[in-house]
Coordinates of C-alpha atoms and ligand atoms in Angstrom, one line a residue:
M148 CA 69.3 75.6 103.5
D149 CA 66.7 74.0 105.9
N150 CA 64.7 77.2 105.6
F151 CA 64.0 76.8 101.9
D152 CA 61.9 74.5 99.7
I153 CA 63.8 74.2 96.4
G154 CA 61.9 74.3 93.1
R155 CA 62.7 74.2 89.4
P156 CA 66.0 75.3 87.9
L157 CA 65.9 78.9 86.5
G158 CA 69.2 78.9 84.8
K159 CA 72.8 77.9 84.7
G160 CA 75.6 80.1 85.9
K161 CA 79.4 80.0 85.6
F162 CA 79.9 78.3 88.9
G163 CA 76.7 76.6 89.6
N164 CA 72.9 76.9 89.1
V165 CA 70.0 79.1 90.0
Y166 CA 66.8 77.6 91.4
L167 CA 63.4 78.9 92.2
A168 CA 63.0 78.6 96.0
R169 CA 60.6 79.4 98.8
E170 CA 61.4 80.5 102.3
K171 CA 59.3 78.1 104.5
S172 CA 57.9 80.2 107.2
Q173 CA 57.0 83.4 105.2
K174 CA 56.3 81.5 101.9
F175 CA 58.4 84.1 100.2
V176 CA 59.5 83.2 96.7
V177 CA 63.1 83.9 95.8
A178 CA 65.8 82.8 93.3
L179 CA 68.6 80.8 95.0
K180 CA 71.9 81.0 93.3
V181 CA 74.2 78.1 94.3
M182 CA 77.9 78.3 93.4
F183 CA 80.5 75.6 94.0
K184 CA 83.7 76.6 95.9
V185 CA 85.8 74.1 93.9
Q186 CA 84.8 75.8 90.7
I187 CA 85.4 79.3 92.1
G188 CA 88.8 78.2 93.4
K189 CA 89.7 76.6 90.0
Y190 CA 89.3 79.9 88.2
N191 CA 90.9 81.9 91.0
V192 CA 88.0 84.4 91.3
S193 CA 87.0 84.2 95.0
H194 CA 88.2 87.7 95.5
Q195 CA 86.2 89.0 92.5
L196 CA 83.1 87.0 93.5
K197 CA 83.3 88.3 97.1
R198 CA 83.3 91.9 95.7
E199 CA 80.4 91.1 93.4
I200 CA 78.3 89.8 96.2
E201 CA 79.1 92.6 98.6
I202 CA 78.4 95.3 96.0
Q203 CA 75.0 93.7 95.0
Y204 CA 74.1 93.2 98.7
H205 CA 74.5 96.9 99.5
L206 CA 72.6 98.2 96.5
C207 CA 69.0 99.0 97.1
H208 CA 67.0 100.3 94.1
P209 CA 63.7 99.1 92.5
N210 CA 65.5 98.3 89.2
I211 CA 68.5 96.5 90.7
L212 CA 68.1 92.8 91.5
R213 CA 68.0 92.6 95.3
C214 CA 70.3 90.2 97.1
F215 CA 68.4 89.5 100.4
C216 CA 71.2 87.5 102.0
Y217 CA 74.0 85.1 101.4
F218 CA 75.7 82.2 103.2
H219 CA 77.9 79.3 102.6
D220 CA 78.7 75.8 103.7
E221 CA 81.7 73.5 103.2
S222 CA 81.3 73.2 99.5
R223 CA 78.9 75.9 98.3
I224 CA 78.1 79.7 98.3
Y225 CA 74.4 80.7 98.3
M226 CA 72.9 84.0 97.2
V227 CA 69.2 84.6 98.0
L228 CA 68.0 86.8 95.2
E229 CA 64.9 88.6 94.2
F230 CA 63.0 86.4 91.7
A231 CA 62.6 87.9 88.2
E232 CA 59.7 85.9 86.9
K233 CA 60.0 86.9 83.2
G234 CA 63.7 86.0 82.9
E235 CA 66.3 87.7 80.7
L236 CA 65.6 90.8 78.6
F237 CA 67.7 89.1 76.0
S238 CA 65.0 86.3 75.5
H239 CA 62.2 88.9 75.5
L240 CA 64.0 90.9 72.8
R241 CA 64.7 87.8 70.7
K242 CA 61.1 86.6 71.0
H243 CA 59.7 90.0 69.9
G244 CA 62.4 90.9 67.4
R245 CA 62.3 94.6 68.4
L246 CA 60.4 96.6 70.9
S247 CA 58.1 99.7 70.6
E248 CA 59.4 103.2 71.5
E249 CA 57.0 103.1 74.5
E250 CA 58.4 99.9 76.0
T251 CA 62.0 100.8 75.2
A252 CA 61.6 104.2 76.9
K253 CA 60.4 102.6 80.1
Y254 CA 63.3 100.2 80.1
I255 CA 65.9 102.9 79.3
G256 CA 64.4 105.1 82.0
Q257 CA 64.6 102.3 84.5
V258 CA 68.2 101.2 83.6
S259 CA 69.4 104.8 83.6
D260 CA 67.9 105.5 87.0
A261 CA 69.5 102.3 88.4
L262 CA 72.9 103.2 86.9
A263 CA 72.6 106.9 88.1
Y264 CA 72.2 105.4 91.6
C265 CA 75.2 103.1 91.1
H266 CA 77.5 105.8 89.6
D267 CA 76.6 108.1 92.5
K268 CA 78.0 105.4 94.8
N269 CA 81.1 105.0 92.6
V270 CA 79.9 101.6 91.3
W271 CA 80.3 101.0 87.6
H272 CA 78.5 97.9 86.2
R273 CA 80.7 97.5 83.1
D274 CA 78.8 94.6 81.6
I275 CA 75.4 96.1 80.6
K276 CA 73.8 94.0 77.9
P277 CA 70.3 92.3 77.6
E278 CA 71.7 89.0 79.0
N279 CA 72.4 90.7 82.3
I280 CA 69.1 92.5 82.7
L281 CA 66.1 90.5 84.1
V282 CA 62.4 91.3 83.9
D283 CA 60.0 90.8 86.9
G284 CA 56.4 89.7 86.8
L285 CA 55.2 93.3 86.4
G286 CA 57.4 93.9 83.4
N287 CA 60.0 96.0 85.4
L288 CA 63.7 95.7 84.7
K289 CA 66.2 94.3 87.3
L290 CA 69.8 95.0 86.7
A291 CA 71.8 91.8 87.6
D292 CA 75.2 90.3 87.3
F293 CA 77.7 92.7 89.0
G294 CA 80.6 90.3 88.2
W295 CA 82.6 92.9 86.4
S296 CA 81.6 95.9 88.4
V297 CA 84.2 98.1 90.0
H298 CA 83.9 100.0 93.2
D299 CA 86.7 102.5 93.1
K300 CA 87.1 106.1 94.2
T301 CA 90.7 106.6 93.3
K302 CA 91.3 105.3 89.8
E303 CA 89.5 106.9 86.9
N304 CA 90.7 104.4 84.3
R305 CA 91.9 100.9 84.5
N306 CA 93.4 98.5 82.1
T307 CA 91.2 95.4 82.2
V308 CA 89.1 93.7 79.6
C309 CA 85.5 94.4 80.4
G310 CA 82.2 93.8 78.5
T311 CA 81.6 91.8 75.4
L312 CA 82.3 92.9 71.8
D313 CA 78.9 94.3 70.7
Y314 CA 78.7 96.5 73.8
L315 CA 82.5 97.4 73.9
P316 CA 83.2 101.1 73.9
P317 CA 85.8 102.4 71.3
E318 CA 88.3 103.6 73.9
M319 CA 88.6 100.0 75.1
I320 CA 89.7 99.1 71.6
T321 CA 92.0 102.0 70.8
S322 CA 93.7 102.6 74.1
N323 CA 92.6 99.7 76.3
T324 CA 91.2 102.0 78.9
C325 CA 87.9 101.5 80.6
S326 CA 86.4 104.9 81.2
T327 CA 83.8 105.8 83.8
T328 CA 81.3 106.3 80.9
V329 CA 81.5 102.7 79.7
D330 CA 77.9 102.1 81.1
N331 CA 76.6 105.2 79.3
W332 CA 77.9 103.9 75.9
A333 CA 76.4 100.5 76.6
V334 CA 72.9 102.0 77.5
G335 CA 73.0 103.7 74.0
V336 CA 73.8 100.3 72.4
L337 CA 71.0 98.7 74.5
M338 CA 68.5 101.4 73.4
Y339 CA 69.5 100.8 69.8
E340 CA 69.2 97.0 70.1
C341 CA 65.7 97.3 71.7
L342 CA 64.4 99.6 68.9
V343 CA 66.2 98.0 65.9
G344 CA 66.4 94.3 67.0
K345 CA 70.1 94.0 66.7
A346 CA 73.2 95.7 68.1
P347 CA 74.4 98.8 66.1
F348 CA 77.9 97.6 65.3
E349 CA 77.2 93.9 64.6
G350 CA 79.5 92.7 61.8
N351 CA 80.6 89.5 60.1
G352 CA 83.2 88.4 62.6
Q353 CA 85.0 90.2 65.4
K354 CA 87.3 92.3 63.3
E355 CA 84.4 93.9 61.5
T356 CA 82.6 94.6 64.7
L357 CA 85.6 96.3 66.2
D358 CA 86.2 98.4 63.1
R359 CA 82.6 99.5 63.1
I360 CA 82.8 100.5 66.8
K361 CA 85.9 102.5 66.2
R362 CA 84.2 104.4 63.3
C363 CA 81.1 104.9 65.6
R364 CA 78.7 105.3 62.7
V365 CA 75.1 104.5 63.6
V366 CA 72.6 103.7 60.8
Y367 CA 68.9 103.0 61.3
P368 CA 67.4 100.2 59.1
N369 CA 63.8 100.9 60.3
P370 CA 62.0 104.2 61.1
I371 CA 62.8 105.6 64.5
S372 CA 61.7 109.0 66.0
E373 CA 64.2 111.9 65.8
E374 CA 64.0 112.2 69.6
A375 CA 65.1 108.6 70.1
K376 CA 68.0 109.1 67.6
A377 CA 69.0 112.2 69.4
L378 CA 69.2 110.4 72.7
I379 CA 71.1 107.5 71.2
S380 CA 73.7 109.9 69.7
K381 CA 74.2 111.5 73.1
L382 CA 75.3 108.1 74.5
I383 CA 77.0 106.4 71.5
T384 CA 79.6 109.1 71.4
L385 CA 83.3 108.6 70.5
D386 CA 84.5 111.1 73.1
Y387 CA 84.0 109.3 76.4
L388 CA 84.1 112.6 78.3
N389 CA 81.1 113.8 76.4
R390 CA 78.5 111.0 77.0
A391 CA 75.2 112.0 78.6
P392 CA 75.2 111.3 82.4
M393 CA 72.6 108.7 83.5
V394 CA 70.6 111.2 85.6
E395 CA 70.0 113.1 82.5
V396 CA 68.9 110.1 80.5
A397 CA 66.4 109.1 83.2
I398 CA 64.6 112.5 82.8
D399 CA 65.1 112.9 79.0
P400 CA 62.1 114.3 77.1
W401 CA 61.9 111.1 74.9
V402 CA 61.7 108.9 78.1
R403 CA 59.2 111.2 79.7
T404 CA 56.8 111.5 76.7
R405 CA 57.0 107.8 75.6
A406 CA 56.8 106.4 79.1
P407 CA 54.8 108.9 81.1
S408 CA 54.0 106.4 83.8
F409 CA 57.8 105.8 84.5
K410 CA 58.9 107.8 87.5
P411 CA 62.7 107.9 88.3
V412 CA 63.3 107.4 92.0
F413 CA 67.0 108.4 92.0
A414 CA 67.3 111.0 89.2
K415 CA 64.4 113.1 90.4
T416 CA 66.0 113.8 93.8
H417 CA 69.6 114.0 92.5
P418 CA 69.8 116.4 89.6
H419 CA 73.1 116.5 87.7
H420 CA 75.6 119.2 88.6
Ligands
ATP800 P1 76.7 83.9 83.2 O1 78.1 84.3 83.4 O2 76.4 82.9 82.2 O3 75.8 85.1 83.1 P2 76.3 83.8 86.1 O4 77.2 82.9 86.9 O5 76.4 85.2 86.0 O6 76.3 83.2 84.6 P3 73.5 84.3 86.4 O7 73.5 85.2 85.2 O8 73.3 85.1 87.7 O9 74.8 83.4 86.5 O10 72.4 83.2 86.4 C1 72.2 82.4 85.3 C2 70.8 82.4 84.7 O11 69.8 82.1 85.6 C3 70.5 83.8 84.2 O12 70.9 84.1 82.9 C4 68.9 83.8 84.3 O13 68.4 83.2 83.1 C5 68.7 82.9 85.5 N1 68.5 83.7 86.7 C6 69.5 84.2 87.5 N2 69.0 84.9 88.5 C7 67.7 84.9 88.4 C8 66.6 85.5 89.1 N3 66.8 86.3 90.2 N4 65.3 85.3 88.6 C9 65.1 84.6 87.5 N5 66.1 84.0 86.8 C10 67.3 84.2 87.2
MG801 MG1 74.7 86.2 84.0

């Protein structure tokens, strides 16, 4: 801790707080996430947290929030994270209502390329939503919060509750299984939410939302291009074996034409087989 100057708080987490910080010798600005061991112990999640930190620490992609290092003392665990100056995509979205096809295409390309990279390493995020995606000073997305992610080579499906209602895939509701295409579904929901300004299955109360998800009927209250709708329908698909892989989304014609300056770093070297 002696190596850092601590600045303003950036946010509040489950087990502690996140602060702006600067490494003293290099003057390198970071976000310092501080978590209290007592809190972690109370919720019995030290194993899950350890996995979250290790997964994030080993991922290296321009659209995944870097964890530069981590350490601990008697009472706290510290994560030294890349600083995302513009904060949560959630706030950005609420501030602007909805986003243009051009801006959305860049974000969907970036998120898909990051997830293609994760999936290739057998890492599933499982909690994709605008609250868990940060934006840096240049307007590039940084996937964060690997708290629910699974790194597993053996089990295809697992019976755990993952994700929050608006982004929950239908198979989680009907058979309580979490498929390996849970992120693909969520990217479709994210793309819809960016273009429309609200999640596709939002209802009055939880029951209505769950019913809408199961029926999987997507309606568009505002005009959206046919190419965008086509891509959304490849992701928001009832049959979880049939959702478009992330490598394909990252090079989709809609992404390419609406965000010509976006260049996938993973998908371009790893075509889908
Ligand atoms: P929650 O379960 O509520 O999401 P958490 O324990 O996962 O909490 P984080 O989401 O990592 O905690 O951090 C809490 C908040 O702090 C974030 O929602 C975000 O607003 C802010 N924050 C976290 N990391 C960064 C960062 N690297 N750069 C900028 N802001 C950040
Ligand atoms: Mg969070």
